[in-house]
Amino acid sequence: MLSPPPARPAQARAGLPSVDRVLAWPGLAGALAAHGRSLVLAAVRDELAAQRSLLAAAADVQSPLVPGADALLAAITHRIQAAVQPVLRPVFNLTGTVLHTNLGRAPLPQQALDAITAVARGAANLEFDLAAGARGDRDDAVAGLLQQLTGAEAATVVNNTAAALVLVLAALAPRREVIVSRGELIEIGGAFRLPDIMRSAGCKLHEVGTTNRTHLRDHAEAIGPRTALLLKVHTSNYQIQGFSAAVGTADLAPLARTHGLPLVVDLGSGALVDLARWGLPHEPTAAETLAAGADLVLFSGDKLLGGPQAGIIVGRADLVRRLKKHPFKRALRCDKLTLAALEAVLRLYADPDRLAMQLPTLRLLVRPLADMQAQAQRLQPLLAGWLGAAWQVTVDAVMSQIGSGALPVDRLPSAALRLQPAGLRRGAGRALDALGAGLRALPVPVVGRVADGALWLDLRCLDDEAGFADQLQRAAPPGAAAPPP
Ligand SMILES: *Cc1c(COP(=O)(O)O)cnc(C)c1O
């Protein structure tokens, strides 16, 4: 009896080249040099395995189609590109929301980027007092500037405002009561709910008043032996209008003082300067809130301030000292990159006359309508040509919003490109979804907003118009066949 012939490897049986042969292809030499053998090897193996299972699935067909070398190389190169692409990367924010939490909030000024690079590369005097040659305090980089800009006695910084609130509550009100108006029990972005934060910080929430009306006497009657502090929260992402009443900082302050209780104000967005100077709606500043009698004021670094993510706490020196001694301060502290960026941004505030030029957040907020309109006119033919006859591209007036809870009801007039399927009624939703996905799949993803049967690209935050136009000219429009390499 004859023994069966030795089994050929599955690869060869399928008519596919071996892994080693593919690795030796000149077309992969560049990728091997750039990314190393392991990554390229994994891409080759994965692609050959995928082709084998495709061929196996088509085994009943007389002669299944084995991909040619060019097609294999293109697929492997695509896998390599996908593998080396960073997960976190820049996008074009054309949502119309300037401070978009999901898109990383405030864009940083060049000065902050330079400061980050300078300290990131090596050692820095983060907690080292160069004059004394001894251990220093990491808040020193920014505390002095914050004191100057807000008139506060002292300042400290943690990871974000949620962290600032947790620290304040844990350090100043453990197992005791905190009085808050019912009209101010905020939820921000789902994960930040005031009652939950209170519970996790180990203190008891004492709600006073009603949703629409709270009076000074409600706060006064709630004060008892277990009260630790009065908390006022800026209702940053909504407004209670109509028959409403809330007690301002200036009215709460004397009550807090009479009972020897700290008055803490969570401003959320917290502007450092009066935005009315640039024709924007007024948002309470840290300085005026302290002047009105708050003992501590909390606000974010990456909202209207225009800096990196941080939670800033300014106010009475004795209270800030207690915060800094609490173990949570260590757990919630900022790193040197954040502190370097924040210092650089705060320094820009020393020259308010040039702030709108130097601070990207403010520059975007005050961008003249005519700028966006002219940009829309320039880009309309480009987008129309790129998308072809299946899409109607028009220039439309829209309203941008500031975002991140700042000035919730105020809107800024802007211009947008409105992308709408031409003539299509049925399947329009699917076409819009596909277009949105195609724009997000570009090398620098473009994020717009779908509303009223169209995809809207609000141009307020389009700084790099050349980069935007350039990538459209290079990329195939969504749904089109890939251009020849
Ligand atoms: C945004 C906001 C917060 C949370 O700030 P983060 O810096 O995002 O943690 C807290 N309170 C108010 C009133 C806010 O507007």
Coordinates of C-alpha atoms in Angstrom, one line a residue, residues 13-482:
R13 CA -2.2 24.4 -0.8
A14 CA -4.3 27.6 -1.1
G15 CA -1.8 29.0 -3.6
L16 CA -0.7 31.8 -1.2
P17 CA 2.9 32.8 -0.7
S18 CA 4.7 31.9 2.5
V19 CA 5.2 34.4 5.3
D20 CA 9.0 34.5 4.6
R21 CA 8.5 35.2 1.0
V22 CA 6.1 38.1 1.6
L23 CA 8.5 39.5 4.2
A24 CA 11.2 39.6 1.5
W25 CA 9.1 41.6 -0.9
P26 CA 10.7 44.9 -1.8
G27 CA 7.4 46.6 -1.2
L28 CA 7.6 45.9 2.5
A29 CA 11.2 47.1 3.0
G30 CA 10.2 50.6 3.9
A31 CA 7.7 49.4 6.5
L32 CA 10.2 47.0 8.0
A33 CA 12.7 49.9 8.3
A34 CA 10.2 52.2 9.8
H35 CA 8.3 50.0 12.2
G36 CA 10.4 46.9 12.8
R37 CA 10.0 43.2 12.1
S38 CA 7.4 42.2 14.8
L39 CA 4.7 44.7 13.6
V40 CA 5.2 43.9 9.9
L41 CA 5.3 40.2 10.6
A42 CA 2.0 40.4 12.6
A43 CA 0.4 42.2 9.7
V44 CA 1.6 39.7 7.1
R45 CA 0.4 36.7 9.2
D46 CA -3.0 38.3 9.9
E47 CA -3.5 39.1 6.2
L48 CA -2.5 35.6 5.0
A49 CA -4.7 34.0 7.7
A50 CA -7.6 36.2 6.6
Q51 CA -7.0 35.2 2.9
R52 CA -6.8 31.5 3.9
S53 CA -10.1 31.6 5.6
L54 CA -11.7 33.4 2.7
L55 CA -10.4 30.8 0.3
A56 CA -11.5 28.0 2.6
A57 CA -15.0 29.5 2.7
A58 CA -15.0 29.5 -1.1
A59 CA -13.6 26.0 -1.4
D60 CA -16.6 24.6 -3.2
V61 CA -16.0 27.0 -6.0
Q62 CA -13.9 25.2 -8.7
S63 CA -11.0 27.5 -8.7
P64 CA -11.2 30.2 -5.9
L65 CA -9.5 33.4 -6.8
V66 CA -6.1 33.7 -5.1
P67 CA -5.2 37.4 -4.6
G68 CA -2.3 38.7 -6.6
A69 CA 0.9 40.1 -5.0
D70 CA -0.2 43.7 -5.6
A71 CA -3.5 43.2 -3.8
L72 CA -1.9 41.3 -0.9
L73 CA 0.7 44.1 -0.5
A74 CA -2.0 46.8 -0.5
A75 CA -3.9 44.9 2.2
I76 CA -0.8 44.3 4.3
T77 CA 0.2 48.0 4.0
H78 CA -3.3 49.0 5.1
R79 CA -3.0 46.7 8.2
I80 CA 0.4 48.2 9.0
Q81 CA -1.0 51.8 8.7
A82 CA -3.9 50.9 11.0
A83 CA -1.6 49.3 13.5
V84 CA 0.7 52.4 13.8
Q85 CA -2.0 55.0 13.8
P86 CA -2.2 56.5 17.3
V87 CA -5.6 56.0 19.1
L88 CA -5.6 59.5 20.4
R89 CA -5.1 62.1 17.7
P90 CA -6.1 65.5 16.4
V91 CA -9.5 66.1 14.8
F92 CA -11.2 69.0 13.1
N93 CA -13.9 70.2 15.6
L94 CA -16.6 71.4 13.3
T95 CA -19.4 70.6 15.8
G96 CA -20.1 74.3 16.6
T97 CA -19.3 73.7 20.2
V98 CA -16.0 75.6 21.0
L99 CA -15.2 73.9 24.4
H100 CA -16.3 70.4 23.5
T101 CA -15.6 68.0 26.4
N102 CA -15.5 64.9 24.2
L103 CA -13.1 66.7 21.9
G104 CA -10.7 67.8 24.6
R105 CA -12.0 71.2 25.4
A106 CA -9.7 74.2 25.2
P107 CA -7.0 74.3 22.4
L108 CA -3.7 75.5 23.9
P109 CA -1.6 78.5 22.9
Q110 CA 1.8 78.0 21.4
Q111 CA 3.4 79.4 24.7
A112 CA 1.8 76.5 26.6
L113 CA 3.0 73.9 24.0
D114 CA 6.5 75.3 24.3
A115 CA 6.3 75.2 28.1
I116 CA 5.2 71.5 28.0
T117 CA 8.0 70.5 25.7
A118 CA 10.6 72.3 27.7
V119 CA 9.8 70.5 31.0
A120 CA 8.7 67.1 29.4
R121 CA 12.0 66.3 27.9
G122 CA 13.9 65.9 31.2
A123 CA 14.2 67.0 34.8
A124 CA 12.4 70.2 36.0
N125 CA 12.2 72.0 39.4
L126 CA 8.6 70.7 39.9
E127 CA 9.0 70.4 43.7
F128 CA 12.4 71.9 44.1
D129 CA 13.1 75.4 45.4
L130 CA 16.0 76.5 43.3
A131 CA 16.8 79.5 45.6
A132 CA 16.9 77.4 48.8
G133 CA 18.2 74.2 47.2
A134 CA 15.5 72.4 49.2
R135 CA 12.2 70.7 48.6
G136 CA 9.6 73.0 47.1
D137 CA 5.9 73.0 46.5
R138 CA 4.5 72.1 43.0
D139 CA 1.8 74.7 43.3
D140 CA 4.4 77.4 43.3
A141 CA 4.5 77.6 39.5
V142 CA 0.9 78.9 39.4
A143 CA -0.2 80.0 42.9
G144 CA 1.4 83.4 42.7
L145 CA -0.1 84.2 39.3
L146 CA -3.5 82.9 40.4
Q147 CA -3.4 85.1 43.5
Q148 CA -2.5 88.2 41.3
L149 CA -5.3 87.5 38.8
T150 CA -8.0 86.8 41.4
G151 CA -7.0 88.8 44.4
A152 CA -7.0 85.5 46.5
E153 CA -4.8 85.0 49.5
A154 CA -3.8 81.5 48.4
A155 CA -4.3 79.0 45.5
T156 CA -3.9 75.4 44.8
V157 CA -4.5 73.2 41.7
V158 CA -5.7 69.6 41.2
N159 CA -6.7 67.4 38.3
N160 CA -10.0 69.0 37.4
T161 CA -13.0 70.8 39.1
A162 CA -14.7 67.5 40.0
A163 CA -11.5 66.6 41.9
A164 CA -11.4 70.1 43.5
L165 CA -14.9 69.6 44.8
V166 CA -14.1 66.2 46.2
L167 CA -11.0 67.6 47.9
V168 CA -12.8 70.5 49.4
L169 CA -15.7 68.3 50.7
A170 CA -13.4 65.6 52.0
A171 CA -11.1 68.1 53.8
L172 CA -13.6 70.6 55.1
A173 CA -16.8 68.6 55.7
P174 CA -16.1 64.9 56.5
R175 CA -19.1 63.2 58.0
R176 CA -20.9 66.6 58.3
E177 CA -23.5 68.5 56.4
V178 CA -23.2 70.7 53.4
I179 CA -26.0 73.0 52.5
V180 CA -26.9 73.5 48.9
S181 CA -29.9 75.0 47.1
R182 CA -32.1 72.5 45.3
G183 CA -31.9 74.7 42.2
E184 CA -28.2 74.1 42.1
L185 CA -28.0 70.3 42.3
I186 CA -26.3 69.9 39.0
E187 CA -25.4 67.1 36.7
I188 CA -22.7 67.7 34.2
G189 CA -22.1 65.2 31.4
G190 CA -23.8 62.4 33.3
A191 CA -20.8 61.4 35.3
F192 CA -20.7 64.5 37.5
R193 CA -23.7 64.6 39.8
L194 CA -23.4 66.8 42.8
P195 CA -25.3 64.4 45.2
D196 CA -23.0 61.5 44.1
I197 CA -19.9 63.6 44.6
M198 CA -21.1 64.5 48.1
R199 CA -21.7 60.9 49.1
S200 CA -18.4 59.7 47.7
A201 CA -16.6 62.5 49.6
G202 CA -18.2 61.2 52.8
C203 CA -20.5 64.2 53.6
K204 CA -24.2 64.7 53.9
L205 CA -26.1 66.8 51.4
H206 CA -28.6 69.1 53.0
E207 CA -30.9 70.4 50.2
V208 CA -32.7 73.7 50.8
G209 CA -35.4 75.6 49.0
T210 CA -37.2 74.3 45.9
T211 CA -36.1 73.8 42.3
N212 CA -37.1 77.2 41.2
R213 CA -36.9 79.3 44.3
T214 CA -34.5 79.4 47.2
H215 CA -34.4 82.2 49.7
L216 CA -31.8 83.4 52.2
R217 CA -34.0 82.2 55.1
D218 CA -34.0 78.6 53.7
H219 CA -30.2 78.6 54.0
A220 CA -30.4 80.2 57.5
E221 CA -32.9 77.7 58.8
A222 CA -30.9 74.7 57.6
I223 CA -27.7 75.7 59.6
G224 CA -27.2 73.5 62.6
P225 CA -24.5 72.0 64.8
R226 CA -23.6 69.4 62.0
T227 CA -23.2 72.0 59.3
A228 CA -19.7 72.2 57.8
L229 CA -20.0 74.6 55.0
L230 CA -22.3 76.4 52.6
L231 CA -21.9 75.4 48.9
K232 CA -23.0 77.5 46.0
V233 CA -22.8 75.9 42.5
H234 CA -22.9 78.0 39.4
T235 CA -25.8 76.5 37.3
S236 CA -23.5 76.3 34.4
N237 CA -25.4 74.1 31.9
Y238 CA -28.9 75.3 32.4
Q239 CA -30.9 78.4 33.5
I240 CA -33.9 78.5 35.7
Q241 CA -36.1 81.2 34.2
G242 CA -39.5 82.6 35.0
F243 CA -40.7 82.6 38.7
S244 CA -37.4 81.9 40.2
A245 CA -35.1 83.1 43.0
A246 CA -31.6 82.2 44.1
V247 CA -29.4 83.7 46.7
G248 CA -26.3 85.3 45.4
T249 CA -22.8 85.0 46.8
A250 CA -22.9 88.5 48.3
D251 CA -26.1 87.7 50.3
L252 CA -24.9 84.2 51.4
A253 CA -21.5 85.5 52.6
P254 CA -22.7 87.5 55.7
L255 CA -24.8 84.4 56.7
A256 CA -21.8 82.1 56.4
R257 CA -19.6 84.6 58.3
T258 CA -22.1 85.0 61.2
H259 CA -22.1 81.2 61.7
G260 CA -18.3 80.9 61.2
L261 CA -18.9 78.6 58.2
P262 CA -16.9 78.7 55.0
L263 CA -18.8 79.7 51.8
V264 CA -17.5 77.6 48.9
V265 CA -18.5 78.6 45.3
D266 CA -18.1 76.1 42.4
L267 CA -18.0 78.4 39.4
G268 CA -17.4 75.6 36.8
S269 CA -16.3 77.7 33.8
G270 CA -14.9 80.5 35.8
A271 CA -13.6 83.3 33.6
L272 CA -10.5 85.1 34.8
V273 CA -11.5 88.3 33.1
D274 CA -14.8 89.9 32.2
L275 CA -15.7 88.6 28.7
A276 CA -18.0 91.6 28.2
R277 CA -14.8 93.4 27.2
W278 CA -14.9 91.4 23.9
G279 CA -18.6 91.7 23.4
L280 CA -19.3 88.2 24.9
P281 CA -22.0 87.7 27.6
H282 CA -20.8 88.2 31.1
E283 CA -19.7 85.1 33.0
P284 CA -18.9 85.5 36.7
T285 CA -15.2 85.8 37.3
A286 CA -13.2 84.3 40.1
A287 CA -12.1 87.7 41.3
E288 CA -15.6 89.2 41.6
T289 CA -16.9 86.0 43.4
L290 CA -14.1 86.3 46.0
A291 CA -14.8 90.0 46.3
A292 CA -18.5 89.2 46.9
G293 CA -17.4 87.2 50.0
A294 CA -16.8 83.6 48.9
D295 CA -14.1 81.9 51.0
L296 CA -13.1 79.4 48.3
V297 CA -13.8 79.6 44.6
L298 CA -13.4 76.5 42.3
F299 CA -13.1 76.6 38.5
S300 CA -11.8 74.6 35.5
G301 CA -8.5 75.2 33.7
D302 CA -9.8 74.0 30.3
K303 CA -13.1 75.8 30.0
L304 CA -13.2 79.6 29.5
L305 CA -9.8 80.0 31.0
G306 CA -8.4 78.4 27.8
G307 CA -5.8 76.2 29.5
P308 CA -5.1 72.5 30.2
Q309 CA -7.4 70.3 32.2
A310 CA -7.1 71.4 35.9
G311 CA -9.3 72.2 38.9
I312 CA -8.3 75.5 40.4
I313 CA -9.0 76.5 44.0
V314 CA -8.5 80.0 45.2
G315 CA -9.4 81.7 48.4
R316 CA -8.6 81.9 52.1
A317 CA -5.1 80.9 53.1
D318 CA -6.1 78.9 56.2
L319 CA -8.6 76.8 54.1
V320 CA -6.2 76.2 51.2
R321 CA -3.6 75.0 53.8
R322 CA -6.1 72.4 55.1
L323 CA -6.8 71.2 51.5
K324 CA -3.1 70.9 50.8
K325 CA -2.6 68.8 54.0
H326 CA -5.3 66.3 53.1
P327 CA -4.1 63.0 51.5
F328 CA -6.5 63.5 48.6
K329 CA -4.4 66.4 47.5
R330 CA -1.6 64.0 46.8
A331 CA -4.0 61.6 44.9
L332 CA -5.5 64.4 42.8
R333 CA -2.4 66.5 42.1
C334 CA -1.4 67.7 38.6
D335 CA 1.7 66.6 36.8
K336 CA 4.5 68.9 35.5
L337 CA 3.1 69.1 32.0
T338 CA -0.2 70.5 33.2
L339 CA 1.4 72.9 35.5
A340 CA 3.8 74.1 32.8
A341 CA 0.9 74.7 30.4
L342 CA -1.2 76.4 33.0
E343 CA 1.6 78.7 34.1
A344 CA 2.1 79.7 30.4
V345 CA -1.6 80.4 29.9
L346 CA -1.9 82.4 33.1
R347 CA 1.0 84.6 32.0
L348 CA -0.9 85.6 28.9
Y349 CA -3.5 87.1 31.2
A350 CA -1.0 89.7 32.3
D351 CA -1.6 91.4 28.9
P352 CA -5.4 91.4 28.5
D353 CA -5.1 93.7 25.4
R354 CA -3.5 90.9 23.4
L355 CA -5.4 88.0 25.0
A356 CA -7.9 87.6 22.2
M357 CA -5.0 87.2 19.8
Q358 CA -2.9 84.9 21.9
L359 CA -5.4 82.6 23.6
P360 CA -7.0 80.3 21.0
T361 CA -10.2 79.7 23.1
L362 CA -10.9 83.4 23.2
R363 CA -9.9 84.0 19.6
L364 CA -12.4 81.3 18.5
L365 CA -15.1 82.8 20.7
V366 CA -14.7 86.3 19.3
R367 CA -14.1 85.3 15.7
P368 CA -16.0 87.8 13.5
L369 CA -19.0 86.3 11.7
A370 CA -17.6 87.7 8.4
D371 CA -14.6 85.4 8.8
M372 CA -16.6 82.3 9.0
Q373 CA -18.8 83.4 6.1
A374 CA -15.9 84.1 3.9
Q375 CA -14.3 80.7 4.8
A376 CA -17.6 79.0 4.0
Q377 CA -17.7 80.6 0.6
R378 CA -14.2 79.5 -0.1
L379 CA -14.8 75.9 1.0
Q380 CA -18.3 75.4 -0.6
P381 CA -17.1 74.7 -4.1
L382 CA -14.3 72.5 -2.8
L383 CA -16.7 70.3 -0.8
A384 CA -19.3 70.3 -3.6
G385 CA -16.7 69.1 -6.1
W386 CA -15.4 66.5 -3.7
L387 CA -18.8 65.0 -2.9
G388 CA -20.1 65.1 -6.4
A389 CA -23.7 65.4 -7.6
A390 CA -25.2 63.1 -5.0
W391 CA -24.7 65.9 -2.4
Q392 CA -26.0 69.4 -2.1
V393 CA -23.6 71.7 -0.3
T394 CA -24.8 75.1 0.8
V395 CA -23.6 77.9 3.1
D396 CA -25.9 78.4 6.0
A397 CA -26.2 80.6 9.1
V398 CA -25.9 78.7 12.4
M399 CA -25.4 79.4 16.0
S400 CA -22.2 78.1 17.7
Q401 CA -22.2 77.5 21.4
I402 CA -19.4 78.0 23.9
G403 CA -19.8 74.5 25.5
S404 CA -18.7 72.9 28.7
G405 CA -21.5 74.5 30.5
A406 CA -20.3 78.0 30.0
L407 CA -23.0 80.6 29.2
P408 CA -25.6 77.9 28.5
V409 CA -28.2 80.0 26.8
D410 CA -26.0 82.3 24.8
R411 CA -25.3 81.5 21.2
L412 CA -22.7 83.0 18.9
P413 CA -23.7 83.6 15.2
S414 CA -21.5 81.5 12.8
A415 CA -21.5 80.1 9.3
A416 CA -21.6 76.4 8.3
L417 CA -21.5 74.2 5.3
R418 CA -24.7 72.2 5.1
L419 CA -24.3 68.8 3.4
Q420 CA -27.6 67.2 2.3
P421 CA -28.3 64.2 0.0
A422 CA -29.5 65.6 -3.3
G423 CA -33.0 64.7 -4.1
L424 CA -32.9 61.5 -2.0
R425 CA -35.8 61.0 0.4
R426 CA -35.7 57.4 1.4
G427 CA -32.3 56.3 2.8
A428 CA -31.2 59.9 3.5
G429 CA -30.5 59.0 7.1
R430 CA -28.2 56.1 6.1
A431 CA -26.5 58.3 3.5
L432 CA -25.8 60.9 6.2
D433 CA -24.5 58.3 8.6
A434 CA -22.2 57.0 5.9
L435 CA -21.0 60.5 5.1
G436 CA -20.3 61.2 8.8
A437 CA -18.4 58.0 9.1
G438 CA -16.4 58.8 5.9
L439 CA -15.5 62.2 7.3
R440 CA -14.4 60.7 10.6
A441 CA -12.2 58.2 8.7
L442 CA -10.1 60.9 7.1
P443 CA -6.5 61.1 8.2
V444 CA -7.4 64.1 10.4
P445 CA -11.0 63.1 11.2
V446 CA -13.7 65.8 10.6
V447 CA -16.4 65.8 13.3
G448 CA -19.6 67.7 12.4
R449 CA -23.2 67.6 13.6
V450 CA -26.2 65.8 12.1
A451 CA -29.5 67.8 12.5
D452 CA -32.6 68.4 10.4
G453 CA -31.7 65.9 7.7
A454 CA -28.2 67.4 7.0
L455 CA -24.6 67.2 8.2
W456 CA -23.5 70.6 9.4
L457 CA -19.9 71.7 9.5
D458 CA -19.7 74.8 11.6
L459 CA -16.5 76.7 10.6
R460 CA -16.0 78.7 13.8
C461 CA -13.2 76.4 15.0
L462 CA -11.6 75.7 11.6
D463 CA -8.2 77.3 12.2
D464 CA -6.2 75.2 9.7
E465 CA -8.2 75.8 6.6
A466 CA -5.3 74.9 4.4
G467 CA -4.9 71.5 6.1
F468 CA -8.6 70.8 5.8
A469 CA -8.7 71.6 2.1
D470 CA -5.5 69.8 1.4
Q471 CA -6.7 66.5 3.0
L472 CA -9.9 66.6 1.0
Q473 CA -8.0 67.0 -2.2
R474 CA -5.9 64.0 -1.4
A475 CA -8.6 61.7 -0.1
A476 CA -11.3 59.8 -2.0
P477 CA -14.8 61.0 -1.1
P478 CA -16.8 58.6 1.2
G479 CA -18.2 55.7 -0.8
A480 CA -15.9 56.2 -3.8
A481 CA -13.5 53.5 -4.8
A482 CA -10.0 54.0 -3.4

